[in-house]
Amino acid sequence: MAATSGGSSRKRTSAPRAELGASAPLYIDGDDVIPGEVIVTLKADAADAMTASVPIHPGGRGVSMADSLGVSGVDAVLASLGAYDITRLAPPSQGIARSAMALDGVPEPEESILGRSFRVRIDAKVAPDKAAAELDALDEVEVAEPNRWREASVIPDDPQFGAQWGLTKINAPDAWDVTKGSASVVVAVIDSGVDLDHPELAPLLVPGFDMVDLGPNPTPNPGWRFEGDFAGRDAIPEDEVGHGTHVAGTIAAVSDNAVGVAGVGWQTRIMPIKALTRVVRISDGRVSGTGSSADVAAAIRYAADNGAHVINMSLGSPSSTSVEASAVAYAVSKGVVVVAAMGNDGSSSPSFPAAYPDVIAVAAIQSNESRAAFSQTGPHIDISAPGVGILSTYLAGGLATMAGTSMASPHVAGVAALVKAVKPSLTATEIGDILRSTAKPLRDVAGDPVPNDRYGWGLVDAAAAVLKARGPIVIKPTITVKLRTPVVACVPRTITLPECGTIKTVLPLQCKKIKSIHIACPVTTTVTKVPTTVTGPGPGPQPGGADPFGVEQGDYEAGFAAGYAAAIEELQSGGGDAYGEGLFDE
């Protein structure tokens, strides 16, 4: 259970649902650069030679920041840029041990560059692009780049739409006949946090973290202001936006309780990691969730190192960063499935983190299975899911309806968690392959290829995915096999069929000599006679087991090859006995 509000002096903020949205982005004209910040990654040998003590990011309140790295050539340039508040994005690597959750066939985790990457705040008068270029030219620096805004991928929606059509559309009810999820499977929701006291979510939460660290005086673009808890990190990922709470409720919610909503998983656990804070557009009070790529990268690393099996990121912006890409690769190498929203500007431009390699990028569809007009397109799209009129959990224990690829992504993350619950040994790559290969193909024009740039492989199908993950369905019906006349005697055998494969049973017979025999039943069968063994006298008392009537006594073996789900279900529903018919000598 995650920490709740007791012990926190944080004021809980609840914006009206209708105000939540990102129709006008925090960045302007595609410029998602955070003013006054750069990210510097040192080469390994330079990082090993550092003489300065740099605090680990998250720093949190009361942690003294550094103003140099202890690498002389780099420090001289940092000083010229007015550098201050330098923090390390993750602990320095000491070699990565294989974790207890490691799986056979999964490669060792790759070493993330986050341990030698630093967020550097610089003079606000210096353009971050210029500062990054100057630092990137140094021999000791592997890469330097501006820090980037990341925003919630949500748009305003009609609050009257209401019903949870998305769960039916992805065949979640049929999937629940197989699994309702597992308490041992954890989905990290990297977002604006979660309403930690929400009755539909609280029983499903595991401890998370508030990763937002924008400093005491962050500089948004003109027309916006930050509100709430954004200055430093702590262990209370309370949602002040509503976006993360909505996303979490789609992935998992306390279900079958006659109140609220259902999630894709009923028992799946949620790890809330806050990477987006509350930002308000001054002109009309519209609320959005906004954070930095550095904080998102740290959140990914935290999730991968603290037991998450799936990560959902319903956020993004147009530019990539090396630290974020490295964090994604690190998580995937540890077997974590990473799912992200495609973005909402309706263009074919990539949005990150969705466009990184190995991320399952999710587009949004409407209830008629056509692409939502806002959903971005492109060759990196993997799969589609419901993203318009999605009802889910919201602030103050409530519910709200929203739209966006933000709402589509958690449908897919929830299905990934169901697949993991069915077969825990599956790797991240295998789960992604299952989701894509079982999707319902979608296209705008007959004959369009699948996958395509608008829908990817198509609509995620929860039932098909969990059935493929599990393999042949575990139903073991029984049939009774016996022979018709002219059998003199037959001992019926009740046979329990396996989920697949072949089962053999011995059917003791007493009859005239048999030329051939076939057992008629709704599955493929073969029957062979085993070496004759005398099991007793024939009809009537005969001395020494002799049979003057020519009855050949012995055991006959029937091999029943049980088929997959359809054949087994047919047999189960048909019921009754299966009878053998044979050719007999007179």
XYZ file of C-alpha atoms in Angstrom:
586
model
C 0.000 0.000 0.000
C 1.321 3.406 -0.884
C 1.701 6.098 1.703
C -1.432 8.165 2.193
C -1.951 11.726 3.305
C -1.185 11.123 6.951
C 2.322 12.497 7.574
C 2.151 14.841 4.595
C 1.344 18.515 4.901
C 0.662 18.719 1.169
C -2.507 20.535 0.270
C -4.527 18.394 -2.102
C -5.663 20.338 -5.143
C -8.612 19.334 -7.273
C -9.065 21.143 -10.567
C -12.506 20.882 -12.166
C -12.498 18.089 -14.728
C -13.572 20.325 -17.579
C -10.443 22.433 -17.165
C -8.009 19.567 -17.573
C -6.371 19.463 -20.955
C -3.423 20.359 -23.116
C -5.015 21.923 -26.165
C -2.327 24.613 -26.070
C 1.055 23.132 -25.172
C 3.421 24.606 -22.645
C 6.100 24.739 -25.344
C 5.611 27.124 -28.277
C 6.002 26.308 -31.988
C 7.440 22.892 -31.229
C 10.109 24.302 -28.881
C 10.025 21.998 -25.866
C 13.354 23.191 -24.402
C 13.294 23.984 -20.670
C 14.822 27.438 -20.136
C 17.980 27.531 -18.036
C 18.714 23.779 -17.979
C 21.005 21.315 -19.750
C 21.791 17.639 -19.228
C 25.460 16.640 -19.356
C 26.642 13.035 -19.634
C 30.345 12.439 -18.960
C 32.371 9.723 -20.604
C 33.030 6.805 -18.263
C 36.689 7.629 -17.590
C 35.884 11.278 -16.883
C 33.103 10.280 -14.500
C 35.488 7.947 -12.664
C 37.976 10.808 -12.268
C 35.501 13.299 -10.771
C 36.703 15.045 -7.629
C 33.530 16.958 -6.758
C 30.743 15.525 -4.629
C 27.527 15.831 -6.604
C 24.235 14.929 -4.903
C 22.107 12.221 -6.431
C 19.021 13.452 -8.215
C 16.424 13.213 -6.641
C 17.834 15.841 -4.381
C 14.777 16.766 -2.377
C 14.394 19.643 0.011
C 17.355 20.666 2.090
C 19.942 18.931 -0.108
C 22.879 21.124 -0.982
C 23.513 21.266 -4.722
C 26.897 21.371 -6.446
C 28.159 24.063 -8.810
C 30.929 21.991 -10.425
C 31.731 18.399 -11.422
C 35.377 18.201 -10.401
C 36.498 17.743 -14.022
C 38.650 20.766 -14.792
C 37.954 21.227 -18.499
C 34.230 20.809 -17.992
C 34.109 22.988 -14.883
C 35.653 25.935 -16.733
C 32.864 25.894 -19.305
C 30.213 25.385 -16.625
C 31.488 28.448 -14.780
C 31.252 30.528 -17.953
C 27.623 29.438 -18.311
C 26.762 30.453 -14.751
C 26.127 26.848 -13.697
C 24.500 26.107 -10.355
C 22.292 23.414 -8.788
C 24.069 20.470 -10.415
C 22.552 17.110 -9.513
C 23.247 13.558 -10.626
C 20.310 11.786 -12.297
C 20.985 8.371 -10.720
C 23.533 6.683 -8.458
C 26.866 5.965 -10.172
C 26.976 2.428 -11.541
C 28.864 -0.121 -9.485
C 28.218 -2.954 -11.901
C 24.676 -4.166 -12.286
C 23.810 -7.414 -10.546
C 21.196 -9.640 -12.080
C 18.016 -9.075 -10.118
C 15.796 -11.641 -8.455
C 13.135 -10.953 -11.075
C 15.505 -11.891 -13.915
C 14.118 -14.389 -16.386
C 15.699 -17.099 -18.450
C 16.409 -15.827 -21.923
C 16.457 -12.176 -20.843
C 19.807 -10.451 -21.417
C 21.663 -8.882 -18.533
C 20.494 -5.300 -17.911
C 22.494 -2.799 -19.898
C 24.265 -0.124 -17.922
C 22.267 3.074 -18.059
C 24.138 6.335 -18.623
C 22.038 7.992 -15.925
C 24.707 7.337 -13.290
C 27.096 9.669 -15.125
C 24.492 12.157 -16.290
C 23.855 15.474 -14.558
C 21.116 18.070 -14.695
C 22.766 21.492 -14.711
C 20.931 24.755 -14.142
C 22.563 27.679 -15.938
C 22.156 31.436 -16.294
C 18.663 32.028 -17.694
C 20.133 34.465 -20.230
C 22.117 31.658 -21.890
C 20.264 29.671 -24.544
C 20.244 25.977 -23.541
C 20.943 24.881 -27.143
C 24.074 27.048 -27.256
C 25.238 25.881 -23.829
C 24.702 22.231 -24.747
C 26.657 22.618 -27.992
C 29.592 24.169 -26.140
C 29.656 21.372 -23.563
C 29.117 18.644 -26.159
C 32.350 19.675 -27.914
C 34.472 18.792 -24.860
C 36.520 15.584 -24.918
C 35.285 14.568 -21.464
C 31.621 14.822 -22.433
C 29.757 11.955 -24.090
C 26.688 14.057 -24.829
C 25.195 17.368 -23.719
C 21.667 18.423 -24.573
C 18.881 20.706 -23.371
C 16.431 19.326 -20.845
C 12.964 18.954 -22.418
C 9.413 19.478 -21.246
C 7.160 16.431 -21.085
C 3.384 16.900 -21.046
C 0.314 14.812 -20.384
C -1.160 13.583 -23.683
C -4.771 14.473 -22.887
C -7.371 16.739 -24.482
C -10.695 18.086 -23.136
C -13.691 15.788 -23.578
C -17.467 15.744 -23.126
C -18.191 14.744 -19.523
C -21.584 13.311 -20.524
C -20.226 10.522 -22.722
C -19.791 8.301 -19.751
C -19.814 4.533 -20.305
C -16.767 2.301 -20.199
C -17.094 1.224 -23.810
C -13.342 0.789 -24.081
C -13.211 -2.343 -21.932
C -15.813 -4.075 -24.079
C -14.108 -2.936 -27.275
C -10.810 -4.586 -26.281
C -12.597 -7.809 -25.202
C -11.628 -7.379 -21.555
C -14.696 -9.284 -20.222
C -13.674 -12.383 -22.205
C -10.108 -12.009 -20.955
C -11.415 -11.955 -17.374
C -12.702 -15.507 -17.877
C -9.033 -16.460 -18.073
C -7.427 -13.986 -15.650
C -8.405 -10.885 -13.739
C -4.783 -9.996 -13.211
C -2.353 -10.834 -10.451
C -1.295 -9.037 -7.296
C 2.271 -10.031 -8.143
C 2.264 -7.973 -11.371
C 3.074 -4.267 -10.946
C 2.431 -1.476 -13.444
C 4.356 1.751 -12.860
C 2.285 4.787 -13.837
C 4.777 7.558 -14.633
C 2.476 10.534 -14.691
C 1.096 13.268 -12.421
C 0.795 10.916 -9.445
C -2.353 9.244 -8.149
C -5.142 10.172 -5.742
C -3.676 8.011 -2.987
C -6.946 7.834 -1.041
C -9.228 6.992 -3.958
C -11.372 4.003 -2.886
C -11.072 2.411 -6.344
C -7.265 2.635 -6.302
C -5.937 2.679 -2.739
C -6.181 -1.111 -2.146
C -4.153 -1.735 -5.324
C -1.287 0.706 -4.734
C 2.299 -0.215 -3.921
C 4.823 2.389 -2.726
C 5.834 4.905 -5.366
C 7.730 8.188 -5.501
C 7.375 11.869 -6.374
C 10.173 12.465 -8.911
C 9.307 16.064 -9.796
C 12.235 18.380 -9.098
C 11.907 21.599 -11.080
C 13.596 23.696 -8.410
C 12.086 26.524 -6.391
C 11.701 28.922 -9.334
C 11.104 27.055 -12.597
C 10.606 29.171 -15.699
C 7.584 28.187 -17.790
C 6.913 29.808 -21.128
C 4.901 33.039 -20.975
C 1.254 32.614 -20.112
C 1.681 29.657 -17.742
C 2.376 29.251 -14.046
C 3.329 26.279 -11.910
C 1.274 25.370 -8.851
C 1.518 22.851 -6.042
C 4.443 20.616 -5.165
C 7.177 20.913 -7.805
C 10.333 22.083 -6.025
C 11.709 18.820 -4.612
C 11.183 15.099 -4.392
C 9.621 12.938 -1.722
C 7.878 9.604 -1.251
C 4.319 10.937 -1.601
C 3.244 10.907 -5.274
C -0.038 12.742 -4.680
C -1.858 13.801 -7.838
C -2.593 17.526 -8.206
C -3.688 17.321 -11.837
C -6.061 14.353 -12.157
C -4.393 12.911 -15.234
C -2.391 10.182 -13.484
C -5.378 9.133 -11.395
C -7.455 8.719 -14.555
C -4.719 6.691 -16.268
C -4.236 4.437 -13.235
C -7.954 3.623 -13.016
C -7.987 2.364 -16.591
C -5.092 -0.006 -15.894
C -6.513 -1.355 -12.647
C -9.346 -0.514 -10.294
C -11.127 -2.347 -7.516
C -13.725 -4.126 -9.628
C -16.864 -6.205 -9.214
C -17.802 -4.107 -6.167
C -20.998 -2.489 -7.528
C -19.493 1.007 -7.378
C -17.231 3.180 -9.468
C -15.491 1.744 -12.503
C -13.636 -1.374 -13.559
C -10.044 -1.421 -14.726
C -8.490 -3.705 -17.333
C -7.033 -5.607 -14.379
C -8.908 -6.294 -11.158
C -5.915 -7.372 -9.101
C -2.998 -5.709 -10.917
C -0.923 -3.480 -8.628
C -0.153 0.164 -9.413
C 3.155 1.893 -8.595
C 2.467 5.655 -8.806
C 5.526 7.672 -9.851
C 4.970 11.394 -10.141
C 6.936 13.014 -12.979
C 4.429 15.696 -14.024
C 3.376 18.643 -11.901
C 0.433 21.018 -12.090
C 0.727 23.906 -14.536
C -2.047 26.416 -15.227
C -2.656 28.575 -18.288
C -3.183 32.049 -16.906
C -5.622 33.222 -19.579
C -8.358 30.675 -18.896
C -7.243 28.539 -15.945
C -6.750 25.412 -18.040
C -4.737 22.775 -16.154
C -2.111 20.461 -17.583
C 0.498 18.076 -16.258
C 4.077 19.044 -17.090
C 7.523 17.786 -16.160
C 11.025 17.335 -17.521
C 12.662 14.546 -19.498
C 15.320 14.312 -16.786
C 12.666 13.552 -14.177
C 10.958 11.074 -16.518
C 14.283 9.285 -17.076
C 14.844 9.034 -13.331
C 11.284 7.737 -12.916
C 11.853 4.991 -15.501
C 15.032 3.916 -13.723
C 13.209 3.916 -10.375
C 10.403 1.748 -11.738
C 12.793 -0.765 -13.296
C 14.830 -1.043 -10.097
C 11.829 -1.373 -7.775
C 9.878 -4.273 -9.201
C 7.724 -2.854 -11.990
C 6.843 -5.319 -14.756
C 5.109 -2.761 -16.988
C 5.598 1.009 -17.316
C 2.919 3.316 -18.719
C 3.815 6.834 -19.862
C 0.875 8.882 -21.109
C 3.096 11.873 -21.789
C 5.512 13.225 -24.345
C 6.883 16.011 -26.523
C 8.539 16.296 -29.940
C 12.205 15.891 -28.963
C 14.246 12.999 -27.633
C 16.932 13.040 -24.952
C 19.794 10.606 -24.500
C 19.112 10.046 -20.816
C 15.475 9.172 -21.428
C 16.369 6.791 -24.279
C 18.997 5.143 -22.083
C 16.516 4.733 -19.238
C 14.026 3.034 -21.575
C 16.709 0.647 -22.868
C 17.726 -0.127 -19.285
C 14.150 -0.942 -18.279
C 13.545 -3.180 -21.292
C 16.822 -5.015 -20.648
C 15.474 -5.837 -17.185
C 12.340 -7.371 -18.708
C 10.024 -4.380 -18.198
C 7.337 -3.716 -20.823
C 7.345 0.008 -21.686
C 4.126 1.504 -23.109
C 3.644 5.143 -24.155
C 1.075 7.418 -25.787
C 1.602 8.491 -29.414
C 0.646 12.142 -28.811
C -2.304 14.356 -29.682
C -1.407 16.914 -32.347
C -2.811 14.807 -35.198
C 0.419 14.997 -37.185
C 2.908 12.384 -38.333
C 5.654 13.897 -36.168
C 7.183 11.577 -33.572
C 6.545 12.086 -29.889
C 8.943 10.868 -27.225
C 9.110 8.560 -25.309
C 6.694 6.714 -27.657
C 9.142 6.890 -30.580
C 12.099 5.308 -28.762
C 13.073 1.768 -29.812
C 11.348 -1.036 -27.871
C 8.545 1.226 -26.599
C 5.020 0.016 -27.421
C 3.555 3.167 -28.994
C -0.231 3.474 -28.680
C -2.656 5.427 -30.882
C -6.264 6.299 -30.030
C -9.446 5.126 -31.742
C -13.096 6.097 -31.423
C -15.911 3.701 -30.567
C -16.486 2.990 -34.280
C -12.854 1.814 -34.534
C -11.764 4.770 -36.652
C -8.676 6.776 -35.710
C -9.287 9.675 -33.347
C -8.544 12.872 -35.287
C -6.050 14.072 -32.677
C -4.039 10.820 -32.593
C -0.571 11.135 -34.100
C 0.550 8.750 -36.821
C 3.845 7.348 -38.027
C 5.826 4.197 -38.758
C 6.721 3.645 -35.097
C 3.111 3.076 -34.016
C 2.567 -0.411 -32.603
C -1.061 -0.722 -31.629
C -4.322 1.166 -31.083
C -6.775 1.353 -28.190
C -9.879 3.294 -27.117
C -9.083 6.944 -26.459
C -12.296 8.978 -26.745
C -14.907 9.321 -24.011
C -13.004 7.180 -21.506
C -14.532 7.057 -18.033
C -12.130 6.426 -15.165
C -11.083 7.485 -11.680
C -10.380 11.126 -10.833
C -9.363 13.433 -7.988
C -11.188 13.551 -4.653
C -12.410 9.977 -5.037
C -14.442 10.856 -8.100
C -14.820 9.824 -11.734
C -14.305 11.749 -14.967
C -14.435 11.259 -18.714
C -11.384 12.197 -20.790
C -9.931 11.711 -24.247
C -6.462 11.436 -25.721
C -3.765 8.939 -26.508
C -3.140 9.247 -22.762
C -6.343 7.275 -22.280
C -5.485 4.718 -24.988
C -2.057 3.830 -23.631
C -3.246 2.482 -20.239
C -5.635 0.069 -21.986
C -2.582 -1.538 -23.586
C -0.504 -1.404 -20.399
C -3.369 -3.102 -18.570
C -3.531 -5.889 -21.159
C 0.251 -6.332 -20.943
C -0.185 -6.859 -17.193
C -2.880 -9.503 -17.810
C -0.545 -11.316 -20.210
C 2.240 -11.196 -17.611
C -0.157 -12.592 -15.004
C -1.032 -15.545 -17.247
C 2.592 -16.402 -18.015
C 5.125 -14.664 -15.738
C 8.113 -16.090 -17.619
C 7.417 -13.988 -20.720
C 9.987 -11.323 -21.583
C 9.144 -7.745 -22.505
C 9.831 -8.514 -26.158
C 7.610 -11.600 -26.086
C 4.733 -9.686 -24.499
C 5.024 -6.970 -27.129
C 4.983 -9.591 -29.880
C 1.838 -11.166 -28.400
C 0.039 -7.815 -28.209
C 0.844 -7.009 -31.820
C 0.169 -10.457 -33.278
C -3.242 -10.794 -31.595
C -4.493 -7.264 -32.377
C -7.565 -6.856 -34.551
C -6.328 -5.443 -37.883
C -7.562 -1.908 -38.589
C -7.267 0.045 -41.822
C -9.003 3.028 -43.400
C -9.125 1.552 -46.895
C -9.580 -2.090 -47.854
C -6.284 -3.469 -49.001
C -4.165 -1.160 -46.854
C -1.278 -3.071 -45.278
C -1.182 -4.108 -41.655
C 0.727 -2.796 -39.835
C 0.165 0.739 -41.091
C 1.059 4.257 -39.971
C -2.408 5.075 -38.608
C -3.281 2.050 -36.467
C -0.118 -0.027 -36.245
C -1.070 -3.698 -35.959
C -4.613 -2.738 -34.996
C -6.886 -2.749 -31.953
C -5.495 -4.433 -28.858
C -7.456 -7.609 -28.020
C -7.198 -8.592 -24.366
C -8.888 -11.977 -24.747
C -6.810 -13.054 -27.736
C -3.621 -11.893 -26.035
C -4.134 -13.815 -22.800
C -5.230 -16.947 -24.656
C -2.131 -16.845 -26.836
C 0.066 -16.263 -23.797
C -1.419 -19.230 -21.976
C -1.442 -21.581 -24.922
C -4.039 -24.374 -25.241
C -6.842 -23.791 -22.823
C -6.887 -25.866 -19.678
C -10.155 -27.761 -19.966
C -10.122 -31.477 -19.195
C -13.491 -32.993 -20.096
C -14.120 -36.723 -19.910
C -15.560 -39.209 -22.374
C -16.657 -42.766 -21.778
C -15.505 -45.273 -24.386
C -17.271 -48.606 -24.871
C -17.953 -50.977 -27.767
C -21.227 -51.933 -29.387
C -22.262 -55.495 -30.126
C -21.081 -58.114 -31.055
C -18.934 -57.489 -28.014
C -19.261 -60.251 -25.502
C -17.890 -58.123 -22.687
C -16.406 -54.671 -22.426
C -15.243 -52.701 -19.430
C -16.024 -49.018 -20.151
C -13.216 -46.569 -19.537
C -13.733 -42.933 -18.610
C -10.905 -40.907 -20.093
C -9.835 -37.431 -19.022
C -8.459 -35.578 -22.010
C -5.360 -33.409 -21.674
C -5.288 -29.807 -22.886
C -3.398 -31.042 -25.940
C -1.273 -33.958 -27.034
C -2.015 -37.668 -26.885
C -3.390 -39.813 -24.103
C -3.497 -43.625 -24.135
C -5.884 -45.880 -22.305
C -6.327 -49.657 -22.181
C -9.789 -51.010 -23.016
C -10.138 -54.684 -21.944
C -12.319 -56.513 -24.473
C -13.812 -59.984 -24.858
C -15.270 -60.592 -28.301
C -14.793 -62.464 -31.520
C -11.574 -61.840 -33.373
C -11.199 -58.182 -34.282
C -9.898 -57.108 -37.673
C -10.007 -53.383 -36.983
C -11.585 -50.956 -34.587
C -12.312 -47.246 -34.512
C -13.473 -45.154 -31.590
C -15.866 -42.434 -32.776
C -15.625 -39.208 -30.790
C -15.305 -35.479 -31.621
C -11.500 -35.500 -31.543
C -8.892 -37.220 -33.663
C -8.287 -40.800 -32.531
C -6.100 -43.740 -33.358
C -6.546 -47.242 -32.041
C -3.982 -50.025 -32.006
C -3.947 -53.481 -30.485
C -1.259 -54.072 -27.914
C 0.412 -57.482 -27.543
C -2.216 -59.954 -26.425
C -2.208 -60.905 -22.804
C -4.665 -63.352 -21.324
C -6.583 -61.552 -18.641
C -8.998 -64.297 -17.699
C -11.366 -66.917 -19.062
C -13.707 -66.202 -21.931
C -17.477 -66.366 -21.726
C -18.436 -69.087 -19.406
C -16.073 -71.236 -17.388
C -13.432 -72.594 -19.757
C -10.573 -74.695 -18.490
C -7.186 -73.075 -18.798
C -8.589 -69.961 -20.373
C -9.276 -71.780 -23.673
C -11.970 -70.263 -25.838
C -13.702 -72.721 -28.176
C -15.676 -69.888 -29.701
C -12.560 -68.164 -31.053
C -12.711 -65.195 -28.722
C -9.392 -63.473 -28.675
C -8.869 -62.024 -25.277
C -6.568 -59.042 -24.821
C -6.070 -55.384 -24.199
C -6.746 -52.803 -26.896
C -5.100 -49.411 -26.681
C -6.764 -46.249 -27.984
C -4.742 -43.057 -28.397
C -6.828 -39.889 -28.181
C -5.210 -36.787 -29.663
C -7.001 -33.901 -27.985
C -7.130 -30.726 -30.009
C -6.980 -27.083 -29.012
C -9.713 -24.946 -27.533
C -12.355 -25.359 -30.255
C -12.184 -29.145 -30.366
C -12.153 -29.506 -26.609
C -15.056 -27.118 -26.158
C -17.044 -29.018 -28.786
C -16.435 -32.253 -26.964
C -17.358 -30.711 -23.653
C -20.570 -29.180 -24.942
C -21.571 -32.292 -26.898
C -21.483 -34.503 -23.841
C -22.479 -38.164 -23.855
C -20.494 -41.279 -24.591
C -18.249 -42.119 -27.492
C -18.861 -45.554 -28.984
C -16.495 -47.813 -30.819
C -17.419 -49.517 -34.041
C -15.373 -52.347 -35.514
C -15.129 -55.047 -38.140
C -15.412 -58.511 -36.686
C -14.886 -62.012 -37.997
C -17.981 -64.157 -37.959
